XYZ file of C-alpha atoms in Angstrom:
777
model
C -12.195 19.532 -48.419
C -15.349 21.078 -47.547
C -15.573 18.742 -44.519
C -12.160 19.649 -43.397
C -13.080 23.366 -43.517
C -16.044 22.826 -41.410
C -14.240 21.301 -38.468
C -11.149 23.438 -38.276
C -10.257 25.236 -35.211
C -10.862 29.043 -35.096
C -7.667 30.970 -35.541
C -6.446 34.251 -34.227
C -7.187 35.869 -37.498
C -10.865 34.602 -37.322
C -11.050 36.153 -33.562
C -9.716 39.503 -34.883
C -12.361 39.521 -37.489
C -15.028 38.362 -35.248
C -14.398 41.071 -32.565
C -14.380 43.881 -35.133
C -17.655 42.503 -36.497
C -19.144 42.401 -32.976
C -17.975 45.891 -32.170
C -19.544 47.119 -35.303
C -22.839 45.462 -34.653
C -23.026 46.509 -31.067
C -22.275 50.058 -31.607
C -22.987 51.005 -34.935
C -23.652 54.760 -34.413
C -21.051 55.537 -31.846
C -18.320 57.695 -33.327
C -15.874 56.822 -30.692
C -12.501 54.857 -30.689
C -13.041 51.396 -29.136
C -10.049 48.969 -28.678
C -10.189 45.642 -27.403
C -7.956 43.379 -25.006
C -7.986 39.761 -25.276
C -5.885 39.292 -22.110
C -7.257 40.810 -18.940
C -7.315 40.189 -15.170
C -9.081 40.999 -11.944
C -9.082 40.126 -8.283
C -11.084 37.445 -6.473
C -10.354 38.657 -3.010
C -6.594 37.961 -2.564
C -6.296 35.650 -5.765
C -5.244 37.388 -9.086
C -7.320 35.890 -11.928
C -5.862 36.202 -15.412
C -7.766 35.236 -18.549
C -6.594 34.535 -22.035
C -9.525 35.056 -24.477
C -7.244 33.993 -27.432
C -6.494 30.496 -25.888
C -10.198 29.859 -25.016
C -11.078 30.948 -28.629
C -8.619 28.329 -30.124
C -10.013 25.662 -27.875
C -13.699 26.286 -27.683
C -14.520 28.869 -30.195
C -15.495 31.243 -27.518
C -13.659 34.218 -25.770
C -14.066 36.794 -23.065
C -12.846 40.291 -24.204
C -12.745 43.667 -22.717
C -13.500 46.703 -24.750
C -12.092 49.956 -23.699
C -12.785 53.547 -24.597
C -10.035 56.041 -23.578
C -8.459 53.531 -21.137
C -11.669 52.946 -19.341
C -13.466 49.711 -19.579
C -16.690 50.052 -21.734
C -17.879 46.413 -22.110
C -17.167 42.913 -21.577
C -17.668 41.094 -24.904
C -18.778 37.479 -24.598
C -17.922 36.278 -28.040
C -18.661 32.945 -29.618
C -18.073 31.579 -33.134
C -20.886 31.393 -35.488
C -23.191 28.601 -34.946
C -22.929 28.410 -31.236
C -26.109 29.693 -29.658
C -26.221 32.534 -27.142
C -27.551 31.676 -23.651
C -28.490 33.112 -20.265
C -25.285 31.612 -18.774
C -23.174 33.851 -21.374
C -25.016 36.940 -20.157
C -24.520 36.132 -16.528
C -20.752 35.255 -17.090
C -20.305 38.535 -18.918
C -22.000 40.636 -16.232
C -19.967 38.837 -13.523
C -16.650 39.700 -15.367
C -17.858 43.259 -15.947
C -18.537 43.814 -12.264
C -15.225 42.696 -11.087
C -13.269 44.739 -13.353
C -11.876 47.972 -11.762
C -13.416 50.218 -12.597
C -16.514 48.123 -13.661
C -17.370 47.845 -17.315
C -20.961 49.296 -17.602
C -22.077 46.912 -20.573
C -22.062 43.397 -21.659
C -22.066 42.466 -25.310
C -23.025 38.883 -26.222
C -22.493 37.939 -29.810
C -22.031 34.939 -32.023
C -21.763 36.699 -35.379
C -25.268 36.451 -36.370
C -26.841 37.848 -33.243
C -25.494 40.631 -31.051
C -27.085 41.704 -27.563
C -26.224 44.361 -25.141
C -27.192 44.379 -21.521
C -26.583 46.603 -18.649
C -23.953 45.439 -16.068
C -26.059 47.041 -13.232
C -29.281 45.043 -13.437
C -28.837 42.713 -16.538
C -31.472 44.399 -18.481
C -31.285 44.861 -22.238
C -29.452 48.008 -23.272
C -30.630 50.164 -26.153
C -29.289 53.467 -26.891
C -31.987 56.307 -27.052
C -30.689 59.423 -28.859
C -27.083 60.295 -29.042
C -25.332 56.943 -28.424
C -21.919 58.421 -28.003
C -23.136 60.689 -25.182
C -24.938 57.801 -23.479
C -21.956 55.643 -23.675
C -19.831 58.393 -22.060
C -22.164 58.700 -19.142
C -22.202 54.976 -18.595
C -18.389 55.004 -18.452
C -18.268 57.902 -16.007
C -20.729 56.298 -13.647
C -19.240 52.904 -13.614
C -17.812 53.042 -10.287
C -21.023 53.129 -8.344
C -21.541 49.408 -8.365
C -22.516 47.854 -5.137
C -20.365 45.539 -3.012
C -23.296 43.086 -2.896
C -23.211 42.968 -6.771
C -19.492 42.328 -6.808
C -19.854 39.390 -4.405
C -22.706 38.136 -6.493
C -20.707 38.169 -9.647
C -17.710 36.489 -7.931
C -19.928 33.725 -6.638
C -21.403 33.155 -10.152
C -17.941 32.867 -11.684
C -16.655 30.710 -8.886
C -19.413 28.187 -9.567
C -19.412 28.367 -13.457
C -15.953 29.274 -14.881
C -13.170 26.763 -14.128
C -10.517 29.368 -15.193
C -11.814 31.479 -12.300
C -12.017 28.974 -9.498
C -8.981 27.330 -10.432
C -7.005 30.508 -9.862
C -8.686 30.907 -6.625
C -7.931 27.385 -5.540
C -4.333 27.648 -6.629
C -3.825 30.938 -4.658
C -5.385 29.261 -1.531
C -3.038 26.403 -1.802
C -0.106 28.523 -2.450
C -0.749 30.711 0.552
C -1.190 27.564 2.782
C 2.046 25.996 1.729
C 3.840 29.261 2.238
C 2.299 29.379 5.725
C 3.591 26.001 6.490
C 6.940 26.627 5.007
C 9.991 28.019 6.873
C 13.851 27.922 6.902
C 15.522 24.589 6.107
C 16.559 24.670 9.814
C 13.135 25.063 11.228
C 12.006 21.698 12.445
C 8.549 23.162 13.488
C 7.712 23.888 9.726
C 6.708 20.942 7.863
C 8.160 22.347 4.463
C 11.376 24.266 3.787
C 11.445 27.077 1.229
C 13.423 25.998 -1.923
C 13.795 22.340 -0.730
C 11.646 19.402 -2.013
C 12.612 15.914 -2.783
C 10.570 14.506 -5.728
C 8.919 11.289 -4.872
C 7.854 8.339 -6.976
C 4.577 8.225 -4.889
C 3.641 11.531 -6.420
C 3.783 10.058 -9.968
C 1.763 7.203 -8.620
C -0.715 9.464 -7.131
C -1.264 11.247 -10.395
C -1.808 8.045 -12.085
C -4.509 6.804 -9.786
C -6.161 10.235 -9.995
C -6.890 9.669 -13.546
C -9.489 7.124 -12.715
C -10.226 7.500 -8.965
C -12.175 9.865 -6.894
C -10.627 8.822 -3.590
C -7.051 8.219 -2.969
C -5.253 7.446 0.413
C -1.594 8.424 0.770
C -0.223 6.374 3.612
C 3.132 5.898 5.361
C 5.039 5.966 8.515
C 5.060 9.213 10.389
C 7.471 11.789 8.863
C 7.797 9.544 5.734
C 7.136 12.327 3.528
C 3.445 12.146 2.890
C 2.907 15.919 3.173
C 5.638 16.605 0.802
C 3.893 14.341 -1.872
C 0.901 16.685 -1.486
C 3.189 19.654 -1.610
C 4.912 18.406 -4.751
C 1.388 17.896 -6.318
C 0.638 21.414 -5.765
C 3.776 22.573 -7.249
C 3.104 20.460 -10.398
C -0.374 21.971 -10.693
C 1.132 25.239 -11.405
C 2.435 23.990 -14.661
C -0.885 22.006 -15.505
C -4.092 22.925 -17.130
C -5.536 19.479 -16.289
C -5.959 19.308 -12.460
C -6.133 21.989 -9.685
C -5.252 20.817 -6.041
C -6.867 22.513 -2.993
C -4.566 21.983 -0.022
C -6.126 21.586 3.274
C -5.111 20.645 6.819
C -7.322 18.330 8.842
C -8.444 20.719 11.657
C -11.146 18.370 12.872
C -13.958 20.994 11.845
C -15.509 18.883 9.112
C -14.171 18.621 5.693
C -16.855 20.840 3.981
C -16.044 23.445 6.657
C -12.285 23.118 5.878
C -13.005 23.791 2.175
C -15.292 26.681 2.895
C -12.590 28.216 5.319
C -9.905 27.927 2.741
C -11.977 29.648 0.049
C -13.217 32.280 2.486
C -9.482 33.401 3.213
C -8.956 33.781 -0.433
C -11.966 35.529 -1.804
C -12.494 37.477 1.493
C -16.316 37.005 1.873
C -18.196 34.732 4.235
C -18.327 31.306 3.126
C -20.190 28.541 4.899
C -19.982 24.565 4.613
C -23.266 24.703 2.961
C -21.885 27.253 0.400
C -18.893 24.711 -0.071
C -21.211 21.866 -0.693
C -23.279 23.803 -3.285
C -19.954 24.799 -5.063
C -18.703 21.170 -5.103
C -21.928 19.862 -6.475
C -21.799 22.434 -9.208
C -18.585 21.006 -10.562
C -19.071 18.437 -13.304
C -16.942 15.927 -14.892
C -16.987 17.676 -18.300
C -14.975 20.650 -16.894
C -11.815 21.326 -18.532
C -9.931 21.065 -15.104
C -10.480 18.738 -12.254
C -10.507 19.853 -8.771
C -8.360 17.723 -6.340
C -9.136 18.239 -2.544
C -5.721 17.423 -0.670
C -6.450 16.732 3.009
C -3.230 16.521 4.954
C -2.638 14.694 8.388
C -5.796 12.965 8.824
C -5.959 12.832 12.614
C -8.637 10.793 13.846
C -10.363 7.484 13.218
C -13.639 8.668 15.176
C -17.085 8.028 13.709
C -17.639 11.782 13.119
C -14.559 12.128 11.110
C -15.512 9.090 9.001
C -18.923 10.405 8.269
C -17.462 13.776 7.262
C -15.090 11.878 5.008
C -17.753 9.673 3.482
C -19.870 12.735 2.952
C -17.245 14.546 1.062
C -16.115 11.480 -0.975
C -19.889 10.725 -2.038
C -20.162 14.256 -3.472
C -16.819 13.706 -5.441
C -18.194 10.266 -6.819
C -21.211 12.351 -8.481
C -19.234 15.362 -9.434
C -16.150 16.463 -11.078
C -13.539 16.359 -8.450
C -11.403 13.923 -6.346
C -10.240 13.550 -2.789
C -6.764 12.645 -1.514
C -6.142 12.165 2.206
C -2.754 11.662 3.871
C -2.752 9.627 6.864
C -0.228 7.589 9.027
C -0.571 3.940 8.057
C -1.532 3.146 11.585
C -4.964 4.743 10.902
C -5.586 3.258 7.526
C -7.378 0.188 8.375
C -9.970 2.201 10.511
C -10.866 4.049 7.348
C -10.918 1.338 4.891
C -12.397 -1.455 7.132
C -15.998 -1.494 8.508
C -16.528 -1.506 12.260
C -16.880 -5.247 12.418
C -13.325 -5.577 10.889
C -14.527 -8.203 8.522
C -15.573 -6.259 5.226
C -14.446 -3.215 3.431
C -16.116 0.035 4.356
C -17.728 2.247 1.647
C -14.641 4.284 1.478
C -12.505 1.134 1.296
C -14.412 -0.264 -1.543
C -13.660 2.706 -3.819
C -10.316 3.829 -2.504
C -6.944 3.567 -4.128
C -3.797 3.545 -1.809
C -0.383 5.010 -2.396
C 2.452 4.222 0.202
C 5.222 6.593 0.811
C 8.323 4.831 2.375
C 12.022 5.658 2.709
C 13.638 7.140 -0.266
C 14.493 4.619 -2.933
C 17.749 4.828 -4.926
C 16.620 7.393 -7.519
C 14.711 9.459 -4.767
C 17.922 9.612 -2.917
C 19.863 10.898 -6.024
C 17.258 13.513 -6.303
C 17.588 14.384 -2.677
C 21.238 14.810 -3.410
C 20.519 17.232 -6.125
C 18.249 19.137 -3.887
C 21.162 19.308 -1.252
C 23.462 20.622 -3.985
C 20.970 23.522 -4.612
C 21.741 24.602 -1.124
C 25.537 24.312 -1.968
C 25.797 21.015 0.342
C 27.305 17.694 -0.769
C 27.331 14.350 0.687
C 30.316 12.285 1.404
C 30.647 8.997 -0.517
C 29.176 6.097 1.334
C 26.195 8.137 2.378
C 24.164 6.250 -0.343
C 24.445 3.012 1.620
C 23.277 4.547 4.793
C 19.478 3.869 5.920
C 19.662 7.148 8.075
C 19.560 9.265 4.855
C 16.554 7.380 3.452
C 14.226 9.202 5.831
C 13.401 12.620 4.239
C 13.052 14.477 7.532
C 16.498 13.249 8.868
C 17.992 14.180 5.323
C 16.621 17.636 5.507
C 18.003 18.064 9.251
C 21.496 17.031 8.222
C 21.472 19.123 5.076
C 20.494 22.115 7.267
C 23.113 21.575 9.947
C 25.794 20.992 7.336
C 25.049 24.310 5.625
C 25.711 26.021 8.917
C 29.166 24.560 8.894
C 28.570 21.895 11.664
C 30.578 19.161 9.901
C 33.227 21.203 8.203
C 33.699 21.881 4.482
C 35.053 19.627 1.742
C 36.811 20.520 -1.519
C 33.442 21.577 -2.845
C 32.008 23.265 0.119
C 29.902 22.012 3.251
C 29.952 18.219 2.984
C 27.415 16.028 5.193
C 28.978 13.007 6.864
C 28.884 9.468 5.286
C 26.918 8.084 8.142
C 25.258 9.564 11.434
C 25.777 7.046 14.136
C 24.925 8.301 17.404
C 23.991 11.737 16.083
C 20.957 10.025 14.596
C 19.355 10.136 18.186
C 20.549 13.803 18.677
C 18.490 14.679 15.466
C 15.409 12.789 16.823
C 15.394 14.614 19.979
C 15.880 17.941 18.129
C 12.740 17.213 16.079
C 10.654 15.580 18.701
C 10.693 18.094 21.582
C 7.157 17.416 22.584
C 7.500 16.411 26.148
C 4.016 14.605 26.143
C 5.034 12.451 23.223
C 8.348 11.633 24.763
C 6.651 10.648 28.051
C 4.475 8.031 26.395
C 7.272 6.581 24.310
C 9.496 6.414 27.487
C 6.748 4.268 28.953
C 6.681 2.294 25.707
C 10.424 1.860 25.679
C 10.530 0.336 29.121
C 7.865 -2.248 27.989
C 9.421 -2.923 24.691
C 12.739 -3.662 26.343
C 11.283 -6.065 28.748
C 9.120 -7.848 25.901
C 12.475 -8.170 23.870
C 14.274 -9.644 26.869
C 11.337 -11.985 27.552
C 11.645 -15.502 25.888
C 8.879 -17.195 23.806
C 9.190 -15.628 20.247
C 9.241 -17.866 17.415
C 12.444 -17.955 15.306
C 10.804 -16.107 12.457
C 9.410 -13.348 14.767
C 12.680 -12.992 16.480
C 14.446 -12.463 13.057
C 11.699 -9.864 11.936
C 12.074 -8.189 15.186
C 15.669 -7.346 14.546
C 14.473 -4.949 11.825
C 11.107 -3.913 12.811
C 9.975 -3.128 16.385
C 7.422 -5.840 17.104
C 5.495 -5.753 20.362
C 3.601 -8.920 21.680
C 0.099 -8.017 22.895
C 0.365 -9.129 26.530
C 3.268 -6.526 26.751
C 0.732 -3.668 26.611
C -0.341 -4.466 30.183
C 2.861 -2.707 31.415
C 1.567 0.524 29.959
C -0.670 2.960 31.677
C -4.228 3.453 30.312
C -3.311 6.925 29.440
C -0.287 6.035 27.400
C -1.971 3.116 25.784
C -4.870 5.242 24.524
C -2.395 7.933 23.387
C -0.056 5.637 21.498
C -2.932 3.691 19.755
C -4.638 6.952 18.921
C -1.851 8.566 17.404
C -0.998 5.497 15.327
C 2.174 4.394 17.123
C 0.858 1.013 17.889
C -0.523 -0.889 14.918
C -2.264 -4.327 15.647
C -0.948 -7.021 13.442
C -0.982 -10.828 13.252
C 2.263 -12.835 13.089
C 0.846 -16.270 12.269
C -1.541 -16.960 15.250
C 0.190 -14.360 17.433
C -1.316 -11.042 18.202
C 1.231 -8.456 18.152
C 1.793 -4.615 17.478
C 4.095 -3.138 15.064
C 5.543 0.115 16.453
C 5.281 3.287 14.425
C 7.434 6.522 15.298
C 10.181 4.152 15.762
C 12.879 7.058 15.788
C 11.320 8.150 19.036
C 11.384 4.604 20.435
C 15.013 4.432 19.426
C 15.855 7.570 21.264
C 13.924 6.531 24.453
C 15.245 2.927 24.365
C 18.772 4.557 24.600
C 17.735 6.684 27.707
C 16.190 3.495 29.428
C 18.944 1.203 28.442
C 21.582 3.876 29.711
C 19.861 3.747 33.029
C 19.953 -0.009 33.409
C 23.647 -0.040 32.278
C 24.545 2.373 34.779
C 22.687 0.395 37.571
C 24.563 -2.751 36.600
C 28.033 -0.974 36.516
C 27.155 0.531 39.937
C 25.992 -2.748 41.503
C 29.037 -4.648 40.287
C 26.962 -7.106 38.180
C 28.886 -9.626 36.151
C 29.606 -8.503 32.490
C 27.215 -5.588 31.887
C 28.779 -5.329 28.534
C 27.720 -8.646 27.503
C 24.042 -7.891 28.590
C 24.271 -4.696 26.547
C 25.417 -6.655 23.490
C 22.682 -9.380 23.777
C 20.187 -6.492 23.796
C 21.755 -4.747 20.792
C 21.611 -7.827 18.745
C 17.910 -8.123 19.318
C 16.780 -4.421 18.699
C 16.482 -2.703 15.350
C 19.226 -0.075 15.322
C 20.475 -1.951 18.507
C 24.235 -0.831 17.791
C 23.038 2.923 17.724
C 20.965 2.444 20.840
C 23.626 0.827 22.632
C 26.493 3.321 21.603
C 24.324 6.186 22.761
C 23.537 4.469 26.165
C 27.473 3.992 26.607
C 28.186 7.589 25.582
C 25.398 8.767 28.087
C 27.240 6.429 30.794
C 30.557 7.882 30.007
C 29.319 11.314 30.267
C 28.123 10.702 33.674
C 31.722 10.117 34.917
C 32.117 6.359 34.332
C 35.751 5.320 33.470
C 35.708 4.552 29.800
C 38.656 2.381 29.689
C 37.038 -0.882 31.275
C 33.993 -0.591 28.991
C 36.033 -0.010 25.770
C 38.484 -2.646 26.663
C 35.750 -5.300 27.254
C 34.172 -4.430 24.020
C 37.313 -4.589 22.103
C 37.899 -8.059 23.582
C 34.805 -9.438 21.690
C 36.398 -10.141 18.329
C 34.076 -10.795 15.393
C 34.294 -14.011 13.337
C 33.237 -14.731 9.849
C 32.632 -17.656 7.767
C 29.451 -19.731 6.644
C 26.044 -19.202 8.153
C 25.576 -20.803 11.648
C 22.384 -21.044 13.769
C 23.687 -18.040 15.752
C 24.198 -15.837 12.704
C 21.918 -12.806 12.555
C 23.187 -10.755 9.665
C 24.112 -11.590 6.118
C 25.450 -8.931 3.521
C 25.674 -9.404 -0.153
C 29.066 -8.924 -1.376
C 29.985 -7.595 -4.854
C 33.610 -8.058 -5.919
C 35.310 -4.850 -7.111
C 38.746 -5.888 -8.708
C 41.558 -3.678 -7.550
C 42.712 -2.938 -11.086
C 39.223 -1.591 -11.909
C 39.637 2.142 -11.304
C 35.957 3.064 -12.166
C 34.477 0.289 -10.215
C 31.664 0.158 -12.601
C 30.391 -3.345 -12.261
C 27.134 -4.964 -12.938
C 25.597 -6.361 -9.690
C 23.818 -9.392 -11.218
C 25.563 -12.683 -11.127
C 28.598 -11.416 -9.216
C 27.266 -11.307 -5.686
C 27.418 -13.840 -2.926
C 26.537 -13.967 0.762
C 28.779 -12.747 3.563
C 28.178 -14.138 6.974
C 29.524 -12.682 10.263
C 28.988 -13.272 13.942
C 29.672 -11.098 16.948
C 30.132 -7.900 14.852
C 27.978 -5.519 17.123
C 30.559 -5.064 19.984
C 33.253 -3.651 17.452
C 30.412 -1.795 15.358
C 29.008 -0.362 18.715
C 32.574 0.659 20.019
C 33.412 2.435 16.648
C 30.082 4.593 16.957
C 31.111 5.333 20.629
C 34.798 6.485 19.667
C 33.276 8.563 16.796
C 30.941 10.449 19.357
C 33.139 10.384 22.379
C 36.872 10.300 21.554
C 38.944 8.830 24.267
C 41.893 10.651 25.622
C 43.990 10.639 29.014
C 46.309 13.076 30.507
C 49.166 10.677 30.366
C 48.637 9.167 26.823
C 46.508 11.903 25.150
C 44.690 10.052 22.081
C 46.934 7.092 22.002
C 44.166 4.801 23.397
C 41.785 6.143 20.747
C 44.330 5.207 17.988
C 45.192 2.038 19.528
C 41.523 0.761 19.727
C 40.672 2.103 16.229
C 43.732 0.345 14.624
C 42.962 -2.937 16.303
C 39.440 -2.810 14.934
C 40.535 -1.603 11.588
C 42.426 -4.821 11.147
C 39.418 -6.815 11.147
C 38.824 -9.464 8.514
C 35.198 -9.118 8.992
C 33.102 -5.964 7.600
C 32.176 -4.011 10.550
C 28.689 -3.122 9.191
C 25.113 -4.122 10.174
C 23.089 -4.518 7.188
C 20.090 -2.179 6.761
C 16.666 -2.323 5.472
C 17.316 -1.208 2.181
C 19.125 -3.041 -0.773
C 21.967 -0.439 -0.957
C 22.616 -0.713 2.814
C 22.610 -4.577 2.624
C 25.110 -4.673 -0.182
C 28.850 -4.606 0.257
C 30.931 -3.389 -2.720
C 33.862 -5.374 -1.522
C 37.546 -6.164 -2.601
C 38.660 -9.819 -1.975
C 42.040 -10.496 -0.551
C 44.231 -13.344 -1.499
C 43.105 -15.258 1.492
C 39.577 -14.937 0.674
C 38.499 -12.365 3.122
C 36.631 -9.151 2.041
C 37.309 -5.527 2.828
C 34.945 -2.595 1.574
C 36.012 -1.085 -1.614
C 37.745 2.104 -1.171
C 36.033 3.803 -4.087
C 32.678 2.998 -2.565
C 33.441 5.796 0.118
C 33.096 5.327 3.899
C 30.515 2.751 4.814
C 31.797 1.219 8.011
C 31.481 3.095 11.252
C 35.127 2.088 12.202
C 36.440 3.838 9.210
C 34.288 6.925 9.880
C 35.689 6.953 13.446
C 39.145 7.052 12.174
C 38.189 9.711 9.676
C 36.651 11.934 12.354
C 39.652 11.305 14.547
C 42.136 12.554 11.971
C 39.762 15.506 11.217
C 39.666 16.465 14.983
C 43.155 15.952 15.491
C 45.236 16.294 12.193
C 48.626 15.704 13.929
C 47.412 12.220 14.837
C 47.692 11.191 11.340
C 51.506 11.117 11.301
C 51.485 8.816 14.505
C 48.998 6.391 12.694
C 51.215 6.184 9.659
C 54.201 5.504 11.790
C 52.541 2.513 13.288
C 50.767 1.283 10.095
C 53.957 -0.502 8.429
C 54.485 -2.672 11.641
C 51.003 -3.954 11.642
C 51.244 -6.211 8.524
C 47.368 -5.992 7.944
C 45.925 -5.726 4.430
C 42.588 -4.808 5.846
C 43.934 -2.050 8.004
C 45.769 -0.588 4.869
C 42.853 -0.655 2.738
C 40.576 1.013 5.431
C 43.342 3.634 5.899
C 43.408 4.371 2.260
C 39.743 4.786 2.318
C 40.131 7.357 4.891
C 42.836 9.187 3.039
C 40.754 9.413 -0.079
C 37.996 11.253 1.823
C 40.557 13.460 3.415
C 41.881 14.226 -0.232
C 38.195 15.268 -1.363
C 38.005 17.568 1.700
C 40.941 19.457 0.381
C 43.006 21.992 2.260
C 46.212 21.274 3.959
C 44.906 18.045 5.356
C 43.909 16.929 1.901
C 47.378 17.778 0.583
C 48.970 15.653 3.562
C 46.698 12.754 2.628
C 47.947 13.053 -0.922
C 51.444 12.948 -0.221
C 51.062 10.299 2.455
C 49.075 8.028 0.074
C 51.794 8.269 -2.631
C 54.853 8.043 -0.529
C 53.906 5.688 2.462
C 50.508 3.823 1.658
C 50.872 3.158 -2.033
C 54.199 1.026 -1.551
C 52.716 -0.801 1.303
C 49.504 -1.763 -0.592
C 51.580 -2.964 -3.628
C 54.007 -5.018 -1.779
C 51.578 -6.695 0.710
C 51.206 -10.484 0.032
C 47.489 -10.530 1.003
C 46.610 -7.772 -1.541
C 45.978 -8.918 -5.240
C 48.349 -7.693 -7.865
C 47.748 -4.140 -8.760
C 49.029 -1.731 -11.271
C 50.673 1.375 -9.921
C 47.940 3.447 -11.494
C 45.297 1.601 -9.641
C 46.481 3.055 -6.313
C 45.816 6.580 -7.453
C 42.145 7.467 -7.304
C 40.514 10.378 -8.824
C 39.207 12.331 -6.018
C 37.311 15.066 -8.013
C 33.634 14.159 -8.639
């Protein structure tokens, strides 16, 4: 029992008793009322610092307390539990706190119960009353405002180097100020961050785990993958943490110690040099209660000077009590972790841990949807299976535009579209307005197209090149020296090996997609003007080879049509290229995993394991491309109005092939399908809109509500189960949008479509209730 008593932690009652004992011991003859305050605060430049002596007493058996007489600070009491020795550091820390109070406390009391010492805040000398103690104390209090500014700075510097409770508040204030400076409205593409909008990332949790054991972590990924947001999330988490404190810095090319110095200088508001930053960092020890984490965002250079600066900072971290996290585009990572000879790891590479930030994973996408809902924006069903929304910057841009009402409102308010189609390129051009960047990427688009059209790739490289832009090294000869240096320097051209072949993987692929659409539109226009044979066939062969080829081709066609080219021949030729399905063939480029959703399963809750099969299709891109074109550029003539639009969409909606190109994520490569009696598939209506043709029908109905009745009039004569199911998918989304059109969709689905679905011989037997879908999420 005695042993248990000896190791028990100090309590609040112990603290109160110790404070009263120290006051009595320090001022035995003073007949004045003295009160104490366990919680107190002061300013370190622009950073407010709050101290809780009670918490420190419970954890460490020591506390910093302010003693007051008539609401004026009299002394700072550095109180330690009995048995802990009094040190010079206690005196200096007490003096520093006293000088930073406003007004200054003239005395410092250092006590451990057994010994109590008093010091003058002015010069640190021992203070002993001479004569009337009460009168002397009153004189000290009245003259306390005369402390010199140099002494205040010295006090602040002392606390910044010795008390983690103080420097942690300064660092938090600096990071918060910098994040706020870089934040703007949701619609501000120039601002890296948006106020009140942050998508939690799994990479942040991985980063925290690595920081438990590592002093140097690289956060890498494609440009705009969300690396900066991972650092911002870490700063947000630190506000609730008493374990780590992040100092957020932008890489400004001034040297990292100078960046640290500049960040502290802005906050504490006194001159701070790189050597001061070095001294401060070297004073941090591993045994401190909180760990400093320096976050360097947007590493910009692979120069030797930058590497030496980084090596210097990390070497200090290895010996001290802090860690370094640096965010960089993945095109620059190798230059940091590899030695100059490229054969071995560099000193940084040997100690580094790497965290990769990629497209949004499924659970991250759900978090993004929640973040959108906090802005009163919802997403249409089907968006989960769109690769476009897995890019955080695209997601933010779409949510911003939706919030402004660009896409109309659903039943629950503004609702973002299920897929973006040609609008994807519009968002890219809105976000990448830098003319220099686009100039160099336009050059790159020209050589990329030529390289893709040139034969000689292996089958495996050709397959991989349909999902990732791969450029053979000899193609770089077509770039100007200026563009080559620019693109390599910014990480857009990343050297790789593909077997024995030297290639480059292209980063910033969104800009390349945009510029390829421009280059291909120019060539398509020239082919049309010259009367070349089958420009559309050439265009589709290009689209099949390129990542996002159907979007690039659709944008090229829209640009061509906007220049005044007659749309009917182009659209007619695309419509004539019907897709086919069946087993895999040597020409098959795409396969989609199908998951059967029985029509009598209203909830469509199925396990994906053991119920999936491969679905192959050929020649799907012409109709997919045409669907994107009609969604972006509706066809109408003076003579027939939108009849041509309806006719083309209805022909494509009869397709027994799923008109969807698989994406790069698992969700975009799966088809939640319903199997017809003849063995063909059609996307399940409860999965939402996932096909461009279905989205084009939806947009057409939203644009021209009167066209719905004309569509329904023709529907019965078409005798297509696939057309019926796709139409029903559209009606469900219209119901979810509510309003008069939603009411029309409800009545039409019950009175027109439900009987056609139940009676069609190719549609499996359904109960009457299975046609009625709950549209309320």
